[in-house]
Every structure is written in C-alpha cells, then in structure tokens.
Amino acid sequence: AQSSETDHGPPHTTISRDAVQELAREFSLSLGAVEIAALKAQVIPERYLRNLNAYSLDDQIRLLESCVAIVGLGGLGGLVFELLVRAGVGKLRVADGDTFEASNLNRQMLGTEACLGQNKAKVAMARAKELNPGVEVHAVPEFLDRPSMDALIQGADVVVDCLGGLKHRNMLRTAAREAGKPLVTAAVAGLTGLAATLLPGPDKTALLFPENPDTRSAEDELGCPGPGVNLASSLQASMVMNLLCNSPGIDGRSVLFFDLKDFDFSLVRI
C-alpha cells in the first residue's frame, strides 16, 4: 500500500493493480477478495480511486460483493455491461444468443469489425477480462426461455432488461417480479427513450410493456443512432449502481423519458 495524492480530494492509501494480483497469487485468493479486504482496511485499489467520492468505500465494497444479471448485450446491454465491469460490480450473469453484424457498429459498444459474426455473450466475457479481470462473468450464449431466464436471475441482486424490441420483455418483467428482484429497464427509438427502475410489488407498467406488442417496433420506424442508446444505457448503469448502494434515486413508480432532439427530460409518475 502507498499514500496517493491527487488533484481530486485528500490523499488516500492505495494499492496498485500489480500488488492486488501479487497478493491474490500468494494467498490463492480471487482478485475481488483482495480488493474487498483492502477496502475494509481503508486501502483503495487504484482502479477504483476515481469512483470516490461519488461512491464511498462502503459503496465500493457493496459493488464488489454484488451480482447483476443482464439480459441482452446489444446496444443497451453492451454499454451497461462495460460500465458495471469498470465500476467493479463483482459478479455479472449475462445472456445473449445473437451475433454481431455490421449494422450494430453504429452504436453497440462491444461490437467491432473483428467481432463480426461472433456471439455477443462470448465477446462480453473476453472484454471483461481485458477491462477488469477481478469481475466474475457467467455468460450464456443463448436466447433465453422462461426456465433459463429464471436460472440466470437466480442469486442476482438486480436484473437489467437490455432486450431489443418488446417481444420478450413481459417474460423478463414477470420473471423478475416473481423472483422478488428489482428490474432496471430502458427502451430507445431514434433520439428518444426511457429508463426506469421497477421494484418488486404490484405491477404498474402496462403502458411500458403492452401485452400484445406490434411486430414492428418504434426503433424500426425511427432508427437507432448511438447517442440515445448510450444515454439510456448510462441511465440504466447508474440506476443499477444506486440500487446496489442502497440509494435507488428514482423509485419504482417513476419513469424518466428523454428526447435528445430538443433536450427534453421528463420524470413521469406511473
């Protein structure tokens, strides 16, 4: 450990990435276990130094000890996944049976030309190892049915709906509600979108999740450029982290709508 002075607050006692890896090898521990032990001793892993002071040491411990399930790793899920990996959410359970194609490259953060034709869940797992090998990722490279959806979210603290379109959202909403899990959802069409935290309890989301959705979605009509998708993803990641840190912010009865054409943001109670 060493004292570290920055331009962003008082000096802190920190531990380097190399030291974390060395201790993990020496004591046969996971990287996450070493980071948690360091934080409990008021020593901050350097990779999380800039999470302070938006998140406290206790918050960072909660993130490292948490598990999040993400269904869908395309436009929404790719950035949610990357932000949670970088933030240090300790365990991620993710699923997507789709492969990257050229039309994804305008917005999907995990997609590169080198990844075209590859499964999105497998690409996500490889990406996590590059970004933060202390995060444990369980990847399911398949489209989920209800039993496999139930299995994925079992043990998760928060479920994140990053599905495209509307076809399977009702099934995920029902699975999360019956499992007693908070669900963070979002949808985007063109430069407009919404994000919401749906807490367990009575279902008040019929307007967000029609029972018989049209086969052609609003995003098919309005397109899917990057700014709206990435804003919605960032909102989702923030909502997830707030829930994990016991500070939900937007409650389970409110939806944040945005329109980037006129920069209108509206919080609507449902």
JSON list of C-alpha atoms in Angstrom, two decimals, residues 79-238:
[
{"chain": "A", "resi": 79, "resn": "LEU", "atom": "CA", "xyz": [-22.52, -0.33, -22.52]},
{"chain": "A", "resi": 80, "resn": "VAL", "atom": "CA", "xyz": [-24.34, -1.32, -19.31]},
{"chain": "A", "resi": 81, "resn": "PHE", "atom": "CA", "xyz": [-22.03, -4.34, -19.14]},
{"chain": "A", "resi": 82, "resn": "GLU", "atom": "CA", "xyz": [-18.88, -2.30, -19.74]},
{"chain": "A", "resi": 83, "resn": "LEU", "atom": "CA", "xyz": [-19.81, 0.37, -17.19]},
{"chain": "A", "resi": 84, "resn": "LEU", "atom": "CA", "xyz": [-20.57, -2.20, -14.49]},
{"chain": "A", "resi": 85, "resn": "VAL", "atom": "CA", "xyz": [-17.35, -4.11, -15.21]},
{"chain": "A", "resi": 86, "resn": "ARG", "atom": "CA", "xyz": [-15.32, -0.89, -14.94]},
{"chain": "A", "resi": 87, "resn": "ALA", "atom": "CA", "xyz": [-17.17, 0.13, -11.77]},
{"chain": "A", "resi": 88, "resn": "GLY", "atom": "CA", "xyz": [-16.29, -3.16, -10.09]},
{"chain": "A", "resi": 89, "resn": "VAL", "atom": "CA", "xyz": [-19.60, -5.00, -9.80]},
{"chain": "A", "resi": 90, "resn": "GLY", "atom": "CA", "xyz": [-18.22, -8.31, -8.59]},
{"chain": "A", "resi": 91, "resn": "LYS", "atom": "CA", "xyz": [-20.36, -10.83, -10.46]},
{"chain": "A", "resi": 92, "resn": "LEU", "atom": "CA", "xyz": [-22.21, -10.46, -13.74]},
{"chain": "A", "resi": 93, "resn": "ARG", "atom": "CA", "xyz": [-24.55, -13.06, -15.20]},
{"chain": "A", "resi": 94, "resn": "VAL", "atom": "CA", "xyz": [-25.23, -12.22, -18.85]},
{"chain": "A", "resi": 95, "resn": "ALA", "atom": "CA", "xyz": [-27.08, -13.77, -21.77]},
{"chain": "A", "resi": 96, "resn": "ASP", "atom": "CA", "xyz": [-27.47, -13.16, -25.48]},
{"chain": "A", "resi": 97, "resn": "GLY", "atom": "CA", "xyz": [-27.79, -15.68, -28.32]},
{"chain": "A", "resi": 98, "resn": "ASP", "atom": "CA", "xyz": [-27.22, -13.10, -31.05]},
{"chain": "A", "resi": 99, "resn": "THR", "atom": "CA", "xyz": [-24.06, -12.44, -33.08]},
{"chain": "A", "resi": 100, "resn": "PHE", "atom": "CA", "xyz": [-22.58, -9.11, -34.11]},
{"chain": "A", "resi": 101, "resn": "GLU", "atom": "CA", "xyz": [-23.35, -7.82, -37.59]},
{"chain": "A", "resi": 102, "resn": "ALA", "atom": "CA", "xyz": [-22.28, -4.73, -39.49]},
{"chain": "A", "resi": 103, "resn": "SER", "atom": "CA", "xyz": [-25.49, -2.80, -38.70]},
{"chain": "A", "resi": 104, "resn": "ASN", "atom": "CA", "xyz": [-24.57, -2.97, -34.99]},
{"chain": "A", "resi": 105, "resn": "LEU", "atom": "CA", "xyz": [-21.37, -0.98, -35.41]},
{"chain": "A", "resi": 106, "resn": "ASN", "atom": "CA", "xyz": [-23.03, 2.45, -35.20]},
{"chain": "A", "resi": 107, "resn": "ARG", "atom": "CA", "xyz": [-23.95, 2.04, -31.53]},
{"chain": "A", "resi": 108, "resn": "GLN", "atom": "CA", "xyz": [-23.08, -1.27, -29.85]},
{"chain": "A", "resi": 109, "resn": "MET", "atom": "CA", "xyz": [-20.06, -0.72, -27.62]},
{"chain": "A", "resi": 110, "resn": "LEU", "atom": "CA", "xyz": [-18.93, -4.34, -27.57]},
{"chain": "A", "resi": 111, "resn": "GLY", "atom": "CA", "xyz": [-19.10, -4.62, -31.35]},
{"chain": "A", "resi": 112, "resn": "THR", "atom": "CA", "xyz": [-16.02, -4.14, -33.53]},
{"chain": "A", "resi": 113, "resn": "GLU", "atom": "CA", "xyz": [-15.20, -5.27, -37.05]},
{"chain": "A", "resi": 114, "resn": "ALA", "atom": "CA", "xyz": [-13.07, -8.01, -35.54]},
{"chain": "A", "resi": 115, "resn": "CYS", "atom": "CA", "xyz": [-16.15, -9.29, -33.64]},
{"chain": "A", "resi": 116, "resn": "LEU", "atom": "CA", "xyz": [-18.50, -9.57, -36.62]},
{"chain": "A", "resi": 117, "resn": "GLY", "atom": "CA", "xyz": [-20.14, -12.99, -36.65]},
{"chain": "A", "resi": 118, "resn": "GLN", "atom": "CA", "xyz": [-19.16, -13.72, -33.05]},
{"chain": "A", "resi": 119, "resn": "ASN", "atom": "CA", "xyz": [-21.62, -14.37, -30.23]},
{"chain": "A", "resi": 120, "resn": "LYS", "atom": "CA", "xyz": [-22.26, -11.29, -28.09]},
{"chain": "A", "resi": 121, "resn": "ALA", "atom": "CA", "xyz": [-22.11, -13.08, -24.72]},
{"chain": "A", "resi": 122, "resn": "LYS", "atom": "CA", "xyz": [-18.75, -14.66, -25.57]},
{"chain": "A", "resi": 123, "resn": "VAL", "atom": "CA", "xyz": [-17.38, -11.31, -26.73]},
{"chain": "A", "resi": 124, "resn": "ALA", "atom": "CA", "xyz": [-18.57, -9.73, -23.46]},
{"chain": "A", "resi": 125, "resn": "MET", "atom": "CA", "xyz": [-16.71, -12.32, -21.40]},
{"chain": "A", "resi": 126, "resn": "ALA", "atom": "CA", "xyz": [-13.49, -11.68, -23.31]},
{"chain": "A", "resi": 127, "resn": "ARG", "atom": "CA", "xyz": [-13.96, -7.93, -22.96]},
{"chain": "A", "resi": 128, "resn": "ALA", "atom": "CA", "xyz": [-14.35, -8.20, -19.18]},
{"chain": "A", "resi": 129, "resn": "LYS", "atom": "CA", "xyz": [-11.01, -9.99, -18.91]},
{"chain": "A", "resi": 130, "resn": "GLU", "atom": "CA", "xyz": [-9.38, -7.09, -20.74]},
{"chain": "A", "resi": 131, "resn": "LEU", "atom": "CA", "xyz": [-11.05, -4.42, -18.62]},
{"chain": "A", "resi": 132, "resn": "ASN", "atom": "CA", "xyz": [-11.25, -5.84, -15.11]},
{"chain": "A", "resi": 133, "resn": "PRO", "atom": "CA", "xyz": [-10.22, -9.47, -14.53]},
{"chain": "A", "resi": 134, "resn": "GLY", "atom": "CA", "xyz": [-11.43, -9.23, -10.93]},
{"chain": "A", "resi": 135, "resn": "VAL", "atom": "CA", "xyz": [-15.04, -9.30, -12.14]},
{"chain": "A", "resi": 136, "resn": "GLU", "atom": "CA", "xyz": [-16.53, -12.80, -12.45]},
{"chain": "A", "resi": 137, "resn": "VAL", "atom": "CA", "xyz": [-18.64, -13.19, -15.60]},
{"chain": "A", "resi": 138, "resn": "HIS", "atom": "CA", "xyz": [-21.00, -16.08, -16.25]},
{"chain": "A", "resi": 139, "resn": "ALA", "atom": "CA", "xyz": [-22.03, -15.84, -19.90]},
{"chain": "A", "resi": 140, "resn": "VAL", "atom": "CA", "xyz": [-24.89, -17.74, -21.53]},
{"chain": "A", "resi": 141, "resn": "PRO", "atom": "CA", "xyz": [-24.51, -17.55, -25.35]},
{"chain": "A", "resi": 142, "resn": "GLU", "atom": "CA", "xyz": [-28.18, -18.36, -25.96]},
{"chain": "A", "resi": 143, "resn": "PHE", "atom": "CA", "xyz": [-31.58, -16.75, -26.28]},
{"chain": "A", "resi": 144, "resn": "LEU", "atom": "CA", "xyz": [-33.46, -17.41, -23.05]},
{"chain": "A", "resi": 145, "resn": "ASP", "atom": "CA", "xyz": [-36.78, -19.11, -22.49]},
{"chain": "A", "resi": 146, "resn": "ARG", "atom": "CA", "xyz": [-38.59, -18.76, -19.18]},
{"chain": "A", "resi": 147, "resn": "PRO", "atom": "CA", "xyz": [-36.76, -21.60, -17.35]},
{"chain": "A", "resi": 148, "resn": "SER", "atom": "CA", "xyz": [-33.33, -20.39, -18.45]},
{"chain": "A", "resi": 149, "resn": "MET", "atom": "CA", "xyz": [-34.31, -16.82, -17.61]},
{"chain": "A", "resi": 150, "resn": "ASP", "atom": "CA", "xyz": [-35.27, -17.92, -14.10]},
{"chain": "A", "resi": 151, "resn": "ALA", "atom": "CA", "xyz": [-31.93, -19.72, -13.76]},
{"chain": "A", "resi": 152, "resn": "LEU", "atom": "CA", "xyz": [-29.96, -16.67, -14.94]},
{"chain": "A", "resi": 153, "resn": "ILE", "atom": "CA", "xyz": [-31.50, -14.24, -12.46]},
{"chain": "A", "resi": 154, "resn": "GLN", "atom": "CA", "xyz": [-31.33, -16.64, -9.50]},
{"chain": "A", "resi": 155, "resn": "GLY", "atom": "CA", "xyz": [-28.94, -15.16, -6.94]},
{"chain": "A", "resi": 156, "resn": "ALA", "atom": "CA", "xyz": [-28.76, -11.78, -8.70]},
{"chain": "A", "resi": 157, "resn": "ASP", "atom": "CA", "xyz": [-29.32, -8.61, -6.67]},
{"chain": "A", "resi": 158, "resn": "VAL", "atom": "CA", "xyz": [-30.61, -6.65, -9.68]},
{"chain": "A", "resi": 159, "resn": "VAL", "atom": "CA", "xyz": [-31.89, -7.70, -13.11]},
{"chain": "A", "resi": 160, "resn": "VAL", "atom": "CA", "xyz": [-31.27, -5.46, -16.14]},
{"chain": "A", "resi": 161, "resn": "ASP", "atom": "CA", "xyz": [-33.57, -5.54, -19.15]},
{"chain": "A", "resi": 162, "resn": "CYS", "atom": "CA", "xyz": [-31.47, -4.75, -22.21]},
{"chain": "A", "resi": 163, "resn": "LEU", "atom": "CA", "xyz": [-33.64, -6.60, -24.71]},
{"chain": "A", "resi": 164, "resn": "GLY", "atom": "CA", "xyz": [-34.27, -5.13, -28.12]},
{"chain": "A", "resi": 165, "resn": "GLY", "atom": "CA", "xyz": [-37.90, -4.60, -29.13]},
{"chain": "A", "resi": 166, "resn": "LEU", "atom": "CA", "xyz": [-40.80, -5.72, -26.96]},
{"chain": "A", "resi": 167, "resn": "LYS", "atom": "CA", "xyz": [-41.27, -9.42, -27.70]},
{"chain": "A", "resi": 168, "resn": "HIS", "atom": "CA", "xyz": [-39.64, -10.93, -24.59]},
{"chain": "A", "resi": 169, "resn": "ARG", "atom": "CA", "xyz": [-39.82, -8.02, -22.14]},
{"chain": "A", "resi": 170, "resn": "ASN", "atom": "CA", "xyz": [-43.04, -9.17, -20.49]},
{"chain": "A", "resi": 171, "resn": "MET", "atom": "CA", "xyz": [-41.48, -12.55, -19.75]},
{"chain": "A", "resi": 172, "resn": "LEU", "atom": "CA", "xyz": [-38.44, -10.94, -18.14]},
{"chain": "A", "resi": 173, "resn": "ARG", "atom": "CA", "xyz": [-40.56, -8.46, -16.18]},
{"chain": "A", "resi": 174, "resn": "THR", "atom": "CA", "xyz": [-42.70, -11.32, -14.85]},
{"chain": "A", "resi": 175, "resn": "ALA", "atom": "CA", "xyz": [-39.65, -13.45, -14.02]},
{"chain": "A", "resi": 176, "resn": "ALA", "atom": "CA", "xyz": [-38.01, -10.61, -12.08]},
{"chain": "A", "resi": 177, "resn": "ARG", "atom": "CA", "xyz": [-41.21, -9.72, -10.22]},
{"chain": "A", "resi": 178, "resn": "GLU", "atom": "CA", "xyz": [-41.92, -13.33, -9.23]},
{"chain": "A", "resi": 179, "resn": "ALA", "atom": "CA", "xyz": [-38.32, -13.74, -8.05]},
{"chain": "A", "resi": 180, "resn": "GLY", "atom": "CA", "xyz": [-38.59, -10.55, -5.98]},
{"chain": "A", "resi": 181, "resn": "LYS", "atom": "CA", "xyz": [-35.82, -8.81, -7.92]},
{"chain": "A", "resi": 182, "resn": "PRO", "atom": "CA", "xyz": [-35.69, -5.12, -8.90]},
{"chain": "A", "resi": 183, "resn": "LEU", "atom": "CA", "xyz": [-35.66, -4.71, -12.68]},
{"chain": "A", "resi": 184, "resn": "VAL", "atom": "CA", "xyz": [-33.90, -1.83, -14.43]},
{"chain": "A", "resi": 185, "resn": "THR", "atom": "CA", "xyz": [-35.33, -1.32, -17.89]},
{"chain": "A", "resi": 186, "resn": "ALA", "atom": "CA", "xyz": [-34.89, 1.04, -20.84]},
{"chain": "A", "resi": 187, "resn": "ALA", "atom": "CA", "xyz": [-36.11, 1.49, -24.39]},
{"chain": "A", "resi": 188, "resn": "VAL", "atom": "CA", "xyz": [-34.92, 3.68, -27.24]},
{"chain": "A", "resi": 189, "resn": "ALA", "atom": "CA", "xyz": [-36.37, 4.82, -30.55]},
{"chain": "A", "resi": 190, "resn": "GLY", "atom": "CA", "xyz": [-34.39, 7.30, -32.61]},
{"chain": "A", "resi": 191, "resn": "LEU", "atom": "CA", "xyz": [-33.20, 10.02, -30.24]},
{"chain": "A", "resi": 192, "resn": "THR", "atom": "CA", "xyz": [-35.96, 9.41, -27.72]},
{"chain": "A", "resi": 193, "resn": "GLY", "atom": "CA", "xyz": [-36.11, 6.88, -24.92]},
{"chain": "A", "resi": 194, "resn": "LEU", "atom": "CA", "xyz": [-36.93, 5.98, -21.36]},
{"chain": "A", "resi": 195, "resn": "ALA", "atom": "CA", "xyz": [-35.33, 4.36, -18.35]},
{"chain": "A", "resi": 196, "resn": "ALA", "atom": "CA", "xyz": [-36.95, 3.09, -15.18]},
{"chain": "A", "resi": 197, "resn": "THR", "atom": "CA", "xyz": [-36.34, 1.13, -12.00]},
{"chain": "A", "resi": 198, "resn": "LEU", "atom": "CA", "xyz": [-39.19, -1.32, -11.37]},
{"chain": "A", "resi": 199, "resn": "LEU", "atom": "CA", "xyz": [-39.22, -2.52, -7.78]},
{"chain": "A", "resi": 200, "resn": "PRO", "atom": "CA", "xyz": [-40.86, -5.80, -6.74]},
{"chain": "A", "resi": 201, "resn": "GLY", "atom": "CA", "xyz": [-44.54, -5.47, -5.93]},
{"chain": "A", "resi": 202, "resn": "PRO", "atom": "CA", "xyz": [-47.76, -4.61, -7.75]},
{"chain": "A", "resi": 203, "resn": "ASP", "atom": "CA", "xyz": [-47.24, -4.26, -11.49]},
{"chain": "A", "resi": 204, "resn": "LYS", "atom": "CA", "xyz": [-47.93, -0.72, -12.73]},
{"chain": "A", "resi": 205, "resn": "THR", "atom": "CA", "xyz": [-46.05, -0.95, -16.02]},
{"chain": "A", "resi": 206, "resn": "ALA", "atom": "CA", "xyz": [-48.75, -1.86, -18.54]},
{"chain": "A", "resi": 207, "resn": "LEU", "atom": "CA", "xyz": [-48.05, 1.30, -20.56]},
{"chain": "A", "resi": 208, "resn": "LEU", "atom": "CA", "xyz": [-44.37, 0.37, -20.83]},
{"chain": "A", "resi": 209, "resn": "PHE", "atom": "CA", "xyz": [-44.98, -3.29, -21.61]},
{"chain": "A", "resi": 210, "resn": "PRO", "atom": "CA", "xyz": [-48.05, -3.86, -23.82]},
{"chain": "A", "resi": 211, "resn": "GLU", "atom": "CA", "xyz": [-49.39, -7.40, -23.61]},
{"chain": "A", "resi": 212, "resn": "ASN", "atom": "CA", "xyz": [-49.53, -7.84, -27.39]},
{"chain": "A", "resi": 213, "resn": "PRO", "atom": "CA", "xyz": [-46.72, -5.71, -28.84]},
{"chain": "A", "resi": 214, "resn": "ASP", "atom": "CA", "xyz": [-46.64, -4.91, -32.54]},
{"chain": "A", "resi": 215, "resn": "THR", "atom": "CA", "xyz": [-44.18, -6.97, -34.54]},
{"chain": "A", "resi": 216, "resn": "ARG", "atom": "CA", "xyz": [-42.62, -3.74, -35.84]},
{"chain": "A", "resi": 217, "resn": "SER", "atom": "CA", "xyz": [-41.18, -1.64, -33.03]},
{"chain": "A", "resi": 218, "resn": "ALA", "atom": "CA", "xyz": [-40.69, 2.11, -32.73]},
{"chain": "A", "resi": 219, "resn": "GLU", "atom": "CA", "xyz": [-36.94, 1.70, -33.15]},
{"chain": "A", "resi": 220, "resn": "ASP", "atom": "CA", "xyz": [-37.60, 0.09, -36.55]},
{"chain": "A", "resi": 221, "resn": "GLU", "atom": "CA", "xyz": [-39.54, 3.20, -37.54]},
{"chain": "A", "resi": 222, "resn": "LEU", "atom": "CA", "xyz": [-37.24, 5.86, -36.06]},
{"chain": "A", "resi": 223, "resn": "GLY", "atom": "CA", "xyz": [-33.82, 4.23, -36.31]},
{"chain": "A", "resi": 224, "resn": "CYS", "atom": "CA", "xyz": [-31.32, 3.55, -33.57]},
{"chain": "A", "resi": 225, "resn": "PRO", "atom": "CA", "xyz": [-28.40, 6.03, -33.54]},
{"chain": "A", "resi": 226, "resn": "GLY", "atom": "CA", "xyz": [-25.74, 5.89, -30.85]},
{"chain": "A", "resi": 227, "resn": "PRO", "atom": "CA", "xyz": [-26.46, 8.93, -28.63]},
{"chain": "A", "resi": 228, "resn": "GLY", "atom": "CA", "xyz": [-29.92, 7.83, -27.50]},
{"chain": "A", "resi": 229, "resn": "VAL", "atom": "CA", "xyz": [-28.84, 4.24, -26.92]},
{"chain": "A", "resi": 230, "resn": "ASN", "atom": "CA", "xyz": [-25.78, 5.20, -24.91]},
{"chain": "A", "resi": 231, "resn": "LEU", "atom": "CA", "xyz": [-27.66, 7.73, -22.81]},
{"chain": "A", "resi": 232, "resn": "ALA", "atom": "CA", "xyz": [-30.28, 5.13, -21.92]},
{"chain": "A", "resi": 233, "resn": "SER", "atom": "CA", "xyz": [-27.53, 2.62, -21.10]},
{"chain": "A", "resi": 234, "resn": "SER", "atom": "CA", "xyz": [-25.75, 5.12, -18.85]},
{"chain": "A", "resi": 235, "resn": "LEU", "atom": "CA", "xyz": [-29.01, 5.82, -17.04]},
{"chain": "A", "resi": 236, "resn": "GLN", "atom": "CA", "xyz": [-29.52, 2.09, -16.55]},
{"chain": "A", "resi": 237, "resn": "ALA", "atom": "CA", "xyz": [-26.00, 1.58, -15.19]},
{"chain": "A", "resi": 238, "resn": "SER", "atom": "CA", "xyz": [-26.49, 4.47, -12.75]}
]
